Short mmCIF file of C-alpha atoms in Angstrom, two decimals:
data_model
loop_
_atom_site.label_atom_id
_atom_site.label_comp_id
_atom_site.label_asym_id
_atom_site.label_seq_id
_atom_site.Cartn_x
_atom_site.Cartn_y
_atom_site.Cartn_z
CA MET D 189 185.97 80.27 79.70
CA THR D 190 186.12 76.70 79.18
CA GLU D 191 189.39 75.40 78.78
CA PHE D 192 188.45 72.56 76.24
CA GLU D 193 190.36 69.09 77.03
CA TYR D 194 192.93 69.46 74.38
CA ASP D 195 194.18 72.77 75.60
CA ALA D 196 194.28 71.99 79.30
CA ASP D 197 196.55 68.57 78.20
CA THR D 198 199.11 69.91 76.38
CA ALA D 199 199.14 73.56 78.24
CA VAL D 200 202.87 74.31 78.24
CA THR D 201 204.58 76.67 81.11
CA PRO D 202 207.65 78.69 81.21
CA ALA D 203 210.83 77.91 82.89
CA ASP D 204 213.66 78.46 84.09
CA ALA D 205 215.91 79.36 81.17
CA PRO D 206 214.64 80.71 77.34
CA GLY D 207 213.04 78.35 75.12
CA ARG D 208 212.50 76.11 78.33
CA TYR D 209 209.34 74.41 79.71
CA THR D 210 207.85 72.62 82.11
CA ALA D 211 204.66 70.33 81.29
CA ALA D 212 202.25 67.08 82.49
CA VAL D 213 201.84 63.87 80.77
CA ASN D 214 197.87 63.15 81.32
CA ASP D 215 196.63 60.06 81.13
CA ARG D 216 193.03 60.98 79.31
CA TRP D 217 194.89 60.44 76.01
CA SER D 218 196.12 56.85 76.08
CA ALA D 219 195.95 54.03 73.98
CA ILE D 220 196.52 50.95 73.69
CA GLY D 221 198.56 49.58 77.53
CA SER D 222 197.43 52.63 79.24
CA ARG D 223 200.43 54.70 77.12
CA PRO D 224 199.95 58.45 76.73
CA ASN D 225 199.06 58.36 72.47
CA GLY D 226 202.29 59.66 70.61
CA GLY D 227 200.24 62.30 68.99
CA TYR D 228 198.85 63.97 72.04
CA VAL D 229 202.43 64.10 73.25
CA LEU D 230 203.63 65.70 70.14
CA GLY D 231 200.81 68.52 70.61
CA ILE D 232 202.53 69.48 73.85
CA ALA D 233 205.57 69.84 71.67
CA LEU D 234 203.98 72.07 69.56
CA ARG D 235 202.67 73.59 72.55
CA ALA D 236 206.41 75.29 73.40
CA LEU D 237 207.27 75.08 70.20
CA ARG D 238 204.36 77.56 68.65
CA ALA D 239 204.92 80.27 71.86
CA GLU D 240 209.15 80.23 70.27
CA LEU D 241 208.27 80.73 66.91
CA THR D 242 206.84 83.93 64.93
CA LYS D 243 204.70 82.05 62.31
CA PRO D 244 201.15 80.23 63.86
CA ASP D 245 200.53 77.39 61.64
CA PRO D 246 202.83 73.90 61.84
CA LEU D 247 203.86 73.51 57.98
CA VAL D 248 205.28 70.49 58.32
CA VAL D 249 206.04 68.40 61.55
CA SER D 250 208.32 65.35 61.81
CA ALA D 251 208.29 63.77 64.86
CA TYR D 252 210.76 60.99 66.59
CA PHE D 253 209.90 58.53 69.09
CA LEU D 254 212.96 57.65 70.84
CA ARG D 255 210.92 56.41 74.30
CA PRO D 256 207.86 56.25 75.90
CA THR D 257 206.73 59.45 77.58
CA VAL D 258 204.52 58.23 80.69
CA PRO D 259 201.80 60.37 82.81
CA GLY D 260 203.36 63.17 84.41
CA PRO D 261 206.22 65.82 84.15
CA VAL D 262 208.11 66.74 81.21
CA THR D 263 210.78 68.84 80.87
CA VAL D 264 210.38 70.44 76.93
CA ALA D 265 213.08 72.38 75.60
CA THR D 266 212.79 74.23 72.20
CA GLU D 267 215.71 75.83 69.41
CA LEU D 268 215.03 78.20 67.11
CA VAL D 269 216.97 77.61 64.24
CA ARG D 270 215.95 79.38 61.46
CA THR D 271 213.41 82.45 60.80
CA GLY D 272 212.81 82.74 57.45
CA LYS D 273 210.21 85.40 55.09
CA ARG D 274 207.51 82.60 54.87
CA VAL D 275 209.19 79.70 57.18
CA ASP D 276 210.48 79.30 60.54
CA THR D 277 212.01 76.29 61.44
CA GLY D 278 212.15 75.01 64.88
CA GLU D 279 213.13 72.26 66.80
CA VAL D 280 212.06 70.78 70.18
CA ARG D 281 212.83 67.60 72.52
CA LEU D 282 210.66 66.30 75.13
CA ALA D 283 212.50 64.71 77.83
CA GLN D 284 211.22 62.28 80.70
CA ASP D 285 213.61 62.05 84.35
CA GLY D 286 216.68 63.20 81.97
CA LYS D 287 215.79 60.64 79.34
CA GLU D 288 214.73 62.10 75.58
CA THR D 289 211.54 60.82 74.65
CA LEU D 290 210.70 62.41 71.67
CA ARG D 291 212.23 64.63 69.66
CA VAL D 292 210.34 66.79 67.11
CA LEU D 293 211.72 69.15 64.22
CA ALA D 294 209.37 71.79 62.45
CA ASN D 295 208.26 74.60 59.98
CA PHE D 296 205.75 76.56 60.67
CA ALA D 297 203.96 79.59 58.06
CA ASP D 298 201.05 81.75 58.10
CA LEU D 299 198.49 79.34 56.00
CA GLY D 300 196.24 82.31 56.57
CA ALA D 301 198.33 84.59 54.25
CA ALA D 302 199.58 81.89 51.70
CA ASP D 303 198.39 83.00 47.97
CA GLY D 304 199.67 80.72 45.54
CA ARG D 305 198.16 78.65 43.10
CA THR D 306 196.09 75.76 43.61
CA ALA D 307 194.99 72.81 41.08
CA VAL D 308 193.40 69.94 43.66
CA PHE D 309 193.19 66.43 41.88
CA GLY D 310 192.73 63.68 44.58
CA GLU D 311 188.81 63.64 46.50
CA PRO D 312 187.70 63.21 49.72
CA PRO D 313 186.67 60.02 50.60
CA ALA D 314 182.68 59.46 50.27
CA LEU D 315 181.34 59.06 53.30
CA PRO D 316 177.59 59.25 54.74
CA ALA D 317 176.76 62.20 56.96
CA PRO D 318 178.32 61.86 60.35
CA GLU D 319 174.73 61.83 61.95
CA ASP D 320 174.15 58.99 59.50
CA CYS D 321 177.32 57.28 60.61
CA PRO D 322 176.55 54.29 63.78
CA ASP D 323 178.47 55.88 66.59
CA LEU D 324 180.79 52.80 68.06
CA SER D 325 181.45 54.51 71.23
CA GLU D 326 177.41 53.44 72.38
CA ALA D 327 179.23 49.96 73.21
CA GLY D 328 181.24 51.68 76.19
CA SER D 329 184.30 52.62 76.85
CA ILE D 330 187.40 49.85 76.75
CA PRO D 331 189.46 50.36 79.79
CA GLY D 332 192.83 52.19 79.44
CA LEU D 333 191.65 53.46 75.84
CA THR D 334 190.98 56.57 77.41
CA ILE D 335 191.85 58.78 74.08
CA ALA D 336 188.95 56.93 72.51
CA ASP D 337 187.01 58.93 75.37
CA ARG D 338 188.78 62.16 73.39
CA PHE D 339 187.34 61.96 70.36
CA HIS D 340 184.05 61.04 68.46
CA TYR D 341 184.50 59.08 65.39
CA ARG D 342 181.62 57.76 62.90
CA TYR D 343 182.75 55.03 60.72
CA ALA D 344 180.39 54.73 57.51
CA LYS D 345 180.67 50.68 58.64
CA PRO D 346 181.82 49.61 62.04
CA PRO D 347 185.51 48.16 61.35
CA GLY D 348 185.59 44.31 61.40
CA TRP D 349 188.28 44.05 64.02
CA VAL D 350 185.09 45.65 66.42
CA ARG D 351 183.49 42.70 65.49
CA GLY D 352 186.43 40.53 65.84
CA GLU D 353 186.87 39.77 62.08
CA PRO D 354 189.41 41.46 60.14
CA SER D 355 188.56 42.39 57.09
CA GLY D 356 191.73 41.84 55.84
CA ASP D 357 192.50 45.15 53.92
CA PRO D 358 194.01 47.79 56.46
CA LEU D 359 192.06 50.53 55.17
CA THR D 360 189.47 52.67 56.89
CA GLU D 361 187.47 55.90 56.72
CA LEU D 362 185.48 57.73 59.41
CA TRP D 363 184.55 61.39 60.83
CA ILE D 364 186.15 62.51 63.64
CA ARG D 365 186.25 65.75 65.77
CA PHE D 366 186.65 66.06 69.99
CA ALA D 367 184.45 64.94 72.04
CA ASP D 368 184.38 68.30 74.16
CA GLY D 369 183.64 70.18 70.69
CA ARG D 370 186.70 72.20 70.61
CA GLU D 371 187.24 72.56 66.59
CA PRO D 372 189.84 71.72 64.99
CA ASP D 373 193.21 74.16 64.12
CA THR D 374 195.85 73.37 62.80
CA LEU D 375 198.23 72.80 66.11
CA ALA D 376 195.50 69.80 66.79
CA LEU D 377 195.66 68.21 63.56
CA PRO D 378 198.91 66.47 64.19
CA SER D 379 197.79 64.55 67.57
CA ILE D 380 194.19 63.90 65.44
CA VAL D 381 196.21 62.21 62.35
CA ASP D 382 197.97 59.70 65.20
CA ALA D 383 194.18 59.14 67.55
CA VAL D 384 192.08 56.62 65.16
CA ALA D 385 193.07 52.74 65.78
CA PRO D 386 195.73 51.79 63.35
CA ALA D 387 194.60 50.42 59.80
CA VAL D 388 196.42 47.30 60.72
CA MET D 389 194.21 45.86 62.91
CA GLU D 390 192.26 44.53 59.93
CA LEU D 391 195.12 42.83 59.64
CA GLY D 392 194.44 41.11 62.80
CA GLU D 393 197.56 43.09 64.51
CA TRP D 394 196.08 44.90 67.85
CA THR D 395 199.44 47.12 68.87
CA SER D 396 201.50 48.90 66.70
CA SER D 397 204.55 51.03 67.74
CA THR D 398 205.29 54.48 66.14
CA VAL D 399 208.77 55.03 65.24
CA GLU D 400 208.59 58.40 63.43
CA LEU D 401 205.45 60.14 62.09
CA THR D 402 205.85 62.79 59.41
CA VAL D 403 202.40 65.35 58.86
CA HIS D 404 202.25 67.78 56.20
CA LEU D 405 199.29 70.60 57.11
CA ARG D 406 197.64 71.71 53.98
CA ALA D 407 194.88 74.82 55.28
CA ARG D 408 193.57 76.00 58.35
CA PRO D 409 190.81 73.73 59.14
CA ALA D 410 186.41 74.57 58.95
CA THR D 411 184.66 74.25 62.17
CA GLY D 412 182.82 70.60 62.04
CA TRP D 413 183.81 67.22 61.80
CA LEU D 414 186.92 65.93 59.67
CA ALA D 415 186.44 63.28 57.26
CA CYS D 416 189.89 60.33 57.62
CA ARG D 417 191.56 58.20 55.14
CA VAL D 418 193.68 55.56 56.78
CA ALA D 419 195.36 52.90 54.88
CA THR D 420 198.47 51.17 55.01
CA ARG D 421 199.72 49.39 51.59
CA TYR D 422 202.74 48.17 52.79
CA VAL D 423 203.52 46.03 55.65
CA MET D 424 207.36 44.93 54.90
CA ALA D 425 209.29 42.72 57.32
CA GLY D 426 207.56 44.07 60.44
CA TYR D 427 207.67 47.52 59.72
CA HIS D 428 204.48 49.13 57.63
CA GLU D 429 203.58 52.58 56.57
CA GLU D 430 200.03 54.37 57.61
CA ASP D 431 199.02 57.29 55.82
CA PHE D 432 196.44 59.29 57.48
CA ASP D 433 194.38 62.09 55.19
CA ILE D 434 191.98 64.59 56.76
CA TRP D 435 189.47 67.26 54.99
CA ASP D 436 187.44 69.45 56.68
CA SER D 437 183.61 69.69 56.74
CA THR D 438 183.63 71.55 53.23
CA GLY D 439 185.97 69.52 51.72
CA THR D 440 189.29 70.71 51.69
CA LEU D 441 192.36 68.62 52.03
CA VAL D 442 193.92 70.11 55.64
CA ALA D 443 196.47 67.72 56.34
CA GLN D 444 198.98 64.41 54.70
CA GLY D 445 200.12 62.31 57.65
CA ARG D 446 202.38 59.64 56.86
CA GLN D 447 204.08 57.26 59.84
CA LEU D 448 206.05 54.52 60.13
CA ALA D 449 205.49 51.56 62.91
CA LEU D 450 206.53 48.54 63.69
CA LEU D 451 204.99 46.07 64.62
CA PRO D 452 205.61 43.59 67.81
CA MET M 189 238.49 49.77 41.81
CA THR M 190 236.78 52.45 40.49
CA GLU M 191 235.24 55.05 42.83
CA PHE M 192 231.13 55.86 41.32
CA GLU M 193 230.35 59.53 40.83
CA TYR M 194 228.09 59.52 43.48
CA ASP M 195 230.38 58.22 46.05
CA ALA M 196 232.61 60.41 45.51
CA ASP M 197 230.73 62.87 45.26
CA THR M 198 229.32 62.92 48.77
CA ALA M 199 232.36 61.53 50.39
CA VAL M 200 233.52 63.51 54.20
CA THR M 201 235.67 63.59 56.07
CA PRO M 202 236.64 63.49 59.54
CA ALA M 203 237.21 67.18 61.02
CA ASP M 204 238.92 67.98 64.25
CA ALA M 205 235.84 67.24 66.87
CA PRO M 206 234.54 63.83 67.56
CA GLY M 207 231.23 63.22 65.22
CA ARG M 208 232.38 66.39 62.73
CA TYR M 209 233.59 66.37 59.04
CA THR M 210 233.84 68.39 56.24
CA ALA M 211 233.00 67.66 52.86
CA ALA M 212 233.20 69.12 48.80
CA VAL M 213 229.86 70.25 46.92
CA ASN M 214 230.22 69.26 44.04
CA ASP M 215 228.34 71.09 41.14
CA ARG M 216 228.21 67.97 38.72
CA TRP M 217 224.30 67.85 40.56
CA SER M 218 222.70 70.44 39.84
CA ALA M 219 219.33 71.20 39.00
CA ILE M 220 217.60 74.26 37.41
CA GLY M 221 219.44 77.62 38.27
CA SER M 222 222.51 75.58 38.89
CA ARG M 223 222.02 75.15 42.29
CA PRO M 224 223.12 71.45 43.79
CA ASN M 225 220.19 69.38 44.00
CA GLY M 226 218.57 68.58 47.50
CA GLY M 227 218.63 65.29 47.31
CA TYR M 228 222.43 64.96 46.57
CA VAL M 229 222.94 67.06 49.47
CA LEU M 230 221.14 64.80 51.24
CA GLY M 231 223.74 62.23 50.22
CA ILE M 232 226.55 64.22 52.14
CA ALA M 233 224.74 64.41 55.18
CA LEU M 234 223.89 60.51 55.35
CA ARG M 235 227.65 59.47 54.51
CA ALA M 236 228.40 61.10 57.71
CA LEU M 237 225.53 60.05 59.85
CA ARG M 238 225.81 56.46 58.82
CA ALA M 239 230.13 56.82 59.96
CA GLU M 240 228.00 57.67 63.54
CA LEU M 241 225.85 55.10 63.79
CA THR M 242 225.74 51.68 63.87
CA LYS M 243 223.25 50.20 61.81
CA PRO M 244 223.93 50.41 58.28
CA ASP M 245 220.44 51.29 56.25
CA PRO M 246 218.87 54.83 56.34
CA LEU M 247 214.96 53.57 57.77
CA VAL M 248 213.42 57.12 57.53
CA VAL M 249 214.62 60.58 56.90
CA SER M 250 213.34 64.33 57.49
CA ALA M 251 215.43 66.65 55.44
CA TYR M 252 214.33 70.28 56.30
CA PHE M 253 216.24 72.53 53.32
CA LEU M 254 217.23 76.18 55.47
CA ARG M 255 219.33 77.49 52.67
CA PRO M 256 220.56 76.91 49.30
CA THR M 257 223.49 74.87 49.80
CA VAL M 258 226.25 75.68 46.61
CA PRO M 259 229.12 74.14 45.33
CA GLY M 260 231.99 74.45 47.61
CA PRO M 261 233.10 73.43 51.23
CA VAL M 262 230.74 72.86 53.72
CA THR M 263 231.17 71.56 57.53
CA VAL M 264 228.92 68.50 58.74
CA ALA M 265 228.41 68.18 62.63
CA THR M 266 226.79 64.55 63.43
CA GLU M 267 224.38 63.99 66.83
CA LEU M 268 224.05 60.57 67.67
CA VAL M 269 220.39 61.12 69.79
CA ARG M 270 220.17 57.30 70.23
CA THR M 271 221.45 53.98 70.13
CA GLY M 272 218.36 51.31 70.22
CA LYS M 273 217.83 47.61 69.61
CA ARG M 274 216.15 47.80 66.14
CA VAL M 275 216.37 51.37 65.50
CA ASP M 276 219.01 54.14 65.90
CA THR M 277 218.01 57.74 65.59
CA GLY M 278 220.73 60.44 65.05
CA GLU M 279 220.75 64.01 63.17
CA VAL M 280 223.07 65.79 60.92
CA ARG M 281 224.09 69.77 60.40
CA LEU M 282 225.14 71.12 57.40
CA ALA M 283 226.80 74.07 57.25
CA GLN M 284 228.40 76.99 54.79
CA ASP M 285 229.74 79.96 55.88
CA GLY M 286 228.98 79.62 59.88
CA LYS M 287 225.11 79.44 58.21
CA GLU M 288 223.35 75.78 58.87
CA THR M 289 221.77 75.15 55.19
CA LEU M 290 219.99 71.54 55.77
CA ARG M 291 219.45 69.72 58.86
CA VAL M 292 218.56 66.38 59.02
CA LEU M 293 216.59 63.94 61.28
CA ALA M 294 217.12 60.54 60.82
CA ASN M 295 216.68 56.64 62.08
CA PHE M 296 218.47 53.47 60.67
CA ALA M 297 218.27 49.88 61.00
CA ASP M 298 219.11 47.27 59.44
CA LEU M 299 216.90 46.39 57.26
CA GLY M 300 218.65 43.27 56.03
CA ALA M 301 217.80 41.80 59.71
CA ALA M 302 214.53 43.10 59.25
CA ASP M 303 211.90 39.34 59.72
CA GLY M 304 208.27 40.45 60.58
CA ARG M 305 205.55 39.91 58.96
CA THR M 306 204.62 41.35 55.07
CA ALA M 307 201.48 41.91 53.23
CA VAL M 308 201.41 44.05 50.70
CA PHE M 309 198.14 45.89 48.96
CA GLY M 310 199.99 48.31 46.30
CA GLU M 311 201.48 47.99 42.86
CA PRO M 312 204.57 48.76 41.32
CA PRO M 313 203.70 51.27 37.78
CA ALA M 314 203.14 49.26 34.87
CA LEU M 315 206.35 50.50 32.99
CA PRO M 316 207.28 49.26 29.34
CA ALA M 317 210.74 47.46 29.66
CA PRO M 318 213.41 50.07 30.00
CA GLU M 319 215.09 49.30 26.57
CA ASP M 320 211.36 49.95 25.25
CA CYS M 321 211.24 53.60 26.97
CA PRO M 322 213.02 56.62 24.65
CA ASP M 323 216.10 58.09 25.69
CA LEU M 324 215.33 61.59 26.17
CA SER M 325 218.92 62.61 27.21
CA GLU M 326 219.38 61.88 23.36
CA ALA M 327 218.13 65.09 22.90
CA GLY M 328 221.69 66.67 24.62
CA SER M 329 222.16 68.09 27.91
CA ILE M 330 220.88 71.42 29.22
CA PRO M 331 223.28 73.54 30.15
CA GLY M 332 223.21 74.16 34.00
CA LEU M 333 221.41 70.77 35.10
CA THR M 334 224.29 68.85 35.13
CA ILE M 335 221.90 66.28 37.65
CA ALA M 336 220.14 64.90 34.53
CA ASP M 337 224.00 63.91 33.12
CA ARG M 338 223.86 61.66 36.77
CA PHE M 339 221.29 59.52 35.68
CA HIS M 340 219.62 57.86 32.73
CA TYR M 341 216.22 58.08 32.76
CA ARG M 342 213.25 55.96 30.39
CA TYR M 343 209.62 57.45 30.44
CA ALA M 344 206.98 55.27 29.00
CA LYS M 345 205.98 58.41 27.11
CA PRO M 346 208.04 61.76 26.78
CA PRO M 347 206.50 63.97 29.72
CA GLY M 348 204.48 67.15 27.88
CA TRP M 349 206.46 69.90 29.37
CA VAL M 350 209.96 68.25 26.92
CA ARG M 351 207.24 68.88 23.75
CA GLY M 352 206.75 72.48 25.89
CA GLU M 353 203.14 70.98 26.41
CA PRO M 354 202.41 70.20 30.04
CA SER M 355 199.89 67.63 30.49
CA GLY M 356 197.95 69.48 33.05
CA ASP M 357 198.34 66.22 35.28
CA PRO M 358 201.09 66.27 38.01
CA LEU M 359 201.83 62.39 37.56
CA THR M 360 204.82 61.07 36.32
CA GLU M 361 205.67 57.25 35.76
CA LEU M 362 209.78 56.27 34.92
CA TRP M 363 212.76 54.04 35.22
CA ILE M 364 216.00 55.58 36.97
CA ARG M 365 219.10 54.39 37.50
CA PHE M 366 222.74 56.12 37.52
CA ALA M 367 224.53 56.64 34.40
CA ASP M 368 228.09 55.68 35.63
CA GLY M 369 226.61 52.01 36.52
CA ARG M 370 226.57 52.53 40.26
CA GLU M 371 224.00 50.04 41.52
CA PRO M 372 221.43 51.69 43.71
CA ASP M 373 220.82 51.03 47.49
CA THR M 374 219.24 52.41 50.84
CA LEU M 375 221.76 55.00 51.35
CA ALA M 376 221.54 56.89 47.82
CA LEU M 377 217.82 56.15 47.52
CA PRO M 378 216.93 59.38 49.33
CA SER M 379 218.87 60.68 46.75
CA ILE M 380 216.75 59.84 44.16
CA VAL M 381 213.82 60.22 44.90
CA ASP M 382 214.43 64.08 44.49
CA ALA M 383 216.36 63.24 41.25
CA VAL M 384 213.74 63.70 38.69
CA ALA M 385 212.25 67.03 36.61
CA PRO M 386 209.30 68.33 39.61
CA ALA M 387 205.70 66.19 38.80
CA VAL M 388 204.76 70.11 38.68
CA MET M 389 206.36 70.89 35.00
CA GLU M 390 202.71 69.07 33.82
CA LEU M 391 201.12 72.08 35.19
CA GLY M 392 203.39 74.47 33.53
CA GLU M 393 205.26 75.37 37.01
CA TRP M 394 209.43 75.11 36.08
CA THR M 395 210.55 75.57 39.63
CA SER M 396 209.69 74.18 42.81
CA SER M 397 211.47 74.90 45.49
CA THR M 398 211.78 71.91 48.21
CA VAL M 399 211.15 73.23 51.78
CA GLU M 400 210.76 69.81 53.15
CA LEU M 401 211.51 66.18 52.08
CA THR M 402 210.39 62.81 54.17
CA VAL M 403 211.55 59.39 52.97
CA HIS M 404 210.78 56.16 54.38
CA LEU M 405 212.96 53.76 53.17
CA ARG M 406 210.95 50.37 53.27
CA ALA M 407 213.92 47.72 51.59
CA ARG M 408 217.64 46.85 49.95
CA PRO M 409 216.97 47.58 46.51
CA ALA M 410 218.12 44.70 43.95
CA THR M 411 220.69 45.70 41.22
CA GLY M 412 219.20 47.19 37.89
CA TRP M 413 216.80 50.06 36.87
CA LEU M 414 214.57 51.30 40.16
CA ALA M 415 210.55 52.12 38.63
CA CYS M 416 209.29 55.83 39.91
CA ARG M 417 205.57 57.07 40.37
CA VAL M 418 206.07 60.88 41.16
CA ALA M 419 202.93 62.27 42.05
CA THR M 420 201.27 65.61 42.96
CA ARG M 421 197.99 65.47 44.29
CA TYR M 422 197.16 68.91 46.39
CA VAL M 423 198.70 72.43 44.94
CA MET M 424 197.28 74.40 47.71
CA ALA M 425 198.00 78.27 47.68
CA GLY M 426 201.58 78.00 46.34
CA TYR M 427 202.43 74.64 48.75
CA HIS M 428 202.35 71.33 46.77
CA GLU M 429 203.12 67.92 48.34
CA GLU M 430 205.07 65.47 45.91
CA ASP M 431 205.11 61.84 46.39
CA PHE M 432 207.71 59.57 45.05
CA ASP M 433 207.32 55.88 45.68
CA ILE M 434 210.14 53.35 44.38
CA TRP M 435 210.54 49.81 43.38
CA ASP M 436 213.48 47.89 42.02
CA SER M 437 213.92 45.35 39.39
CA THR M 438 211.96 42.71 40.73
CA GLY M 439 208.61 45.27 41.89
CA THR M 440 209.67 45.54 45.41
CA LEU M 441 209.19 48.66 47.00
CA VAL M 442 211.87 50.27 48.07
CA ALA M 443 211.45 53.73 49.20
CA GLN M 444 208.72 56.13 49.92
CA GLY M 445 209.44 59.62 49.51
CA ARG M 446 207.28 63.06 50.40
CA GLN M 447 208.00 66.49 50.19
CA LEU M 448 206.42 69.74 50.60
CA ALA M 449 207.54 72.00 47.93
CA LEU M 450 206.99 75.70 47.32
CA LEU M 451 206.29 77.69 44.01
CA PRO M 452 208.10 80.58 43.25
#
């Protein structure tokens, strides 16, 4: 059985105390500046937390990025906060060299067993079929930006920043999927909401540091491409939000991400 | 000097260990079922956390509601996670009878000192002036719903659920301010994003339990009324998000709230 890249690179190993794990942060998921992408590092934290909780799906994830996490060993400490009938709550802390780099508070639930009312008032982006969208990756890899090799991206139209002509409107719609064919699931979605070039690149901003990332998981995704809408509406005194909504290949909303980030 | 209700009812008293406080949960901020409103209880947690951190303004607040908090004494335990140049991170836990009821992870910053780029693409709601909006509170108080007496609400048009005719569209726009004249600030905004009747009441749903509430604070509010847009777009299998954006009296976005809640 083939192990997919995402699963291999977020794997955790039980350590010598209950709830504790070790992991190896890989350099295959790095963004600008060759720093491991925050969403990828979050994936390691969630792997450890899921091993401790009784429910299978992340429901809400709040990730506070304290310091950069670098390639190499990381220690993972989990805490079971509460086990409920419908929702479990847990906390997880990542550390390198004794310094905490990421703290995550999260709820897990069984989204497969949820059976209440449904009433939908939003729409997925109106994207052409993925095969009709240009493949930007044919232009070649960007040195250090290894995360771009882990996913396939299909934009309806190439972002302005790719041509050196930012559009001035920080809103992007695109398809995404893992490059090696791994299908999406609720565990990977919190990584995926951080795996696309920031919307503020359309404002000519080339880097942005995530301070905090919240993801609300809404359904288990179907197999296939994921449709994404990525938007920043308020850049204020250097801080900006980025909303990142994802729909699966059947048009069902599966995740709503919102991060607060800081321009340099 | 008059002490305003919100400040009196969220006050914390240092306890016998560093970072620990006690407080009294009041019954003047209760919602349906006479339960203290989650946003109000969160206000107590943030008062304690601000006393421990070096920065004055909440920047991101993630509140996980574990069990109902009832009127009476509550213990508050804070943890300083990291003090940074621009952002401090802290955690706070509320407990009653030895059981944790609320855990909050939060960043604080000095929003008065933020001086980076500003680029705004969103618009505040187009509301008539507050004095031209009907005052629903003239119809009298609802027994047990004491929080409605702590605020003044001015809806552009009365919500459908007030007349027993839910509109079918869970989106509401309104003005809000404290009834006793207390002016808004960044510390109170995380309470205010939870102080309005849920948008899903326009779907005929009379109660909804907050599982998690995230608030991003964007600017210090000017004095006067606050304009709010409250919207739920996705009710899925009993879970729904509620987005609650607030602009101050000058039209500046000051808070973006998003909660995940569960229908009964």
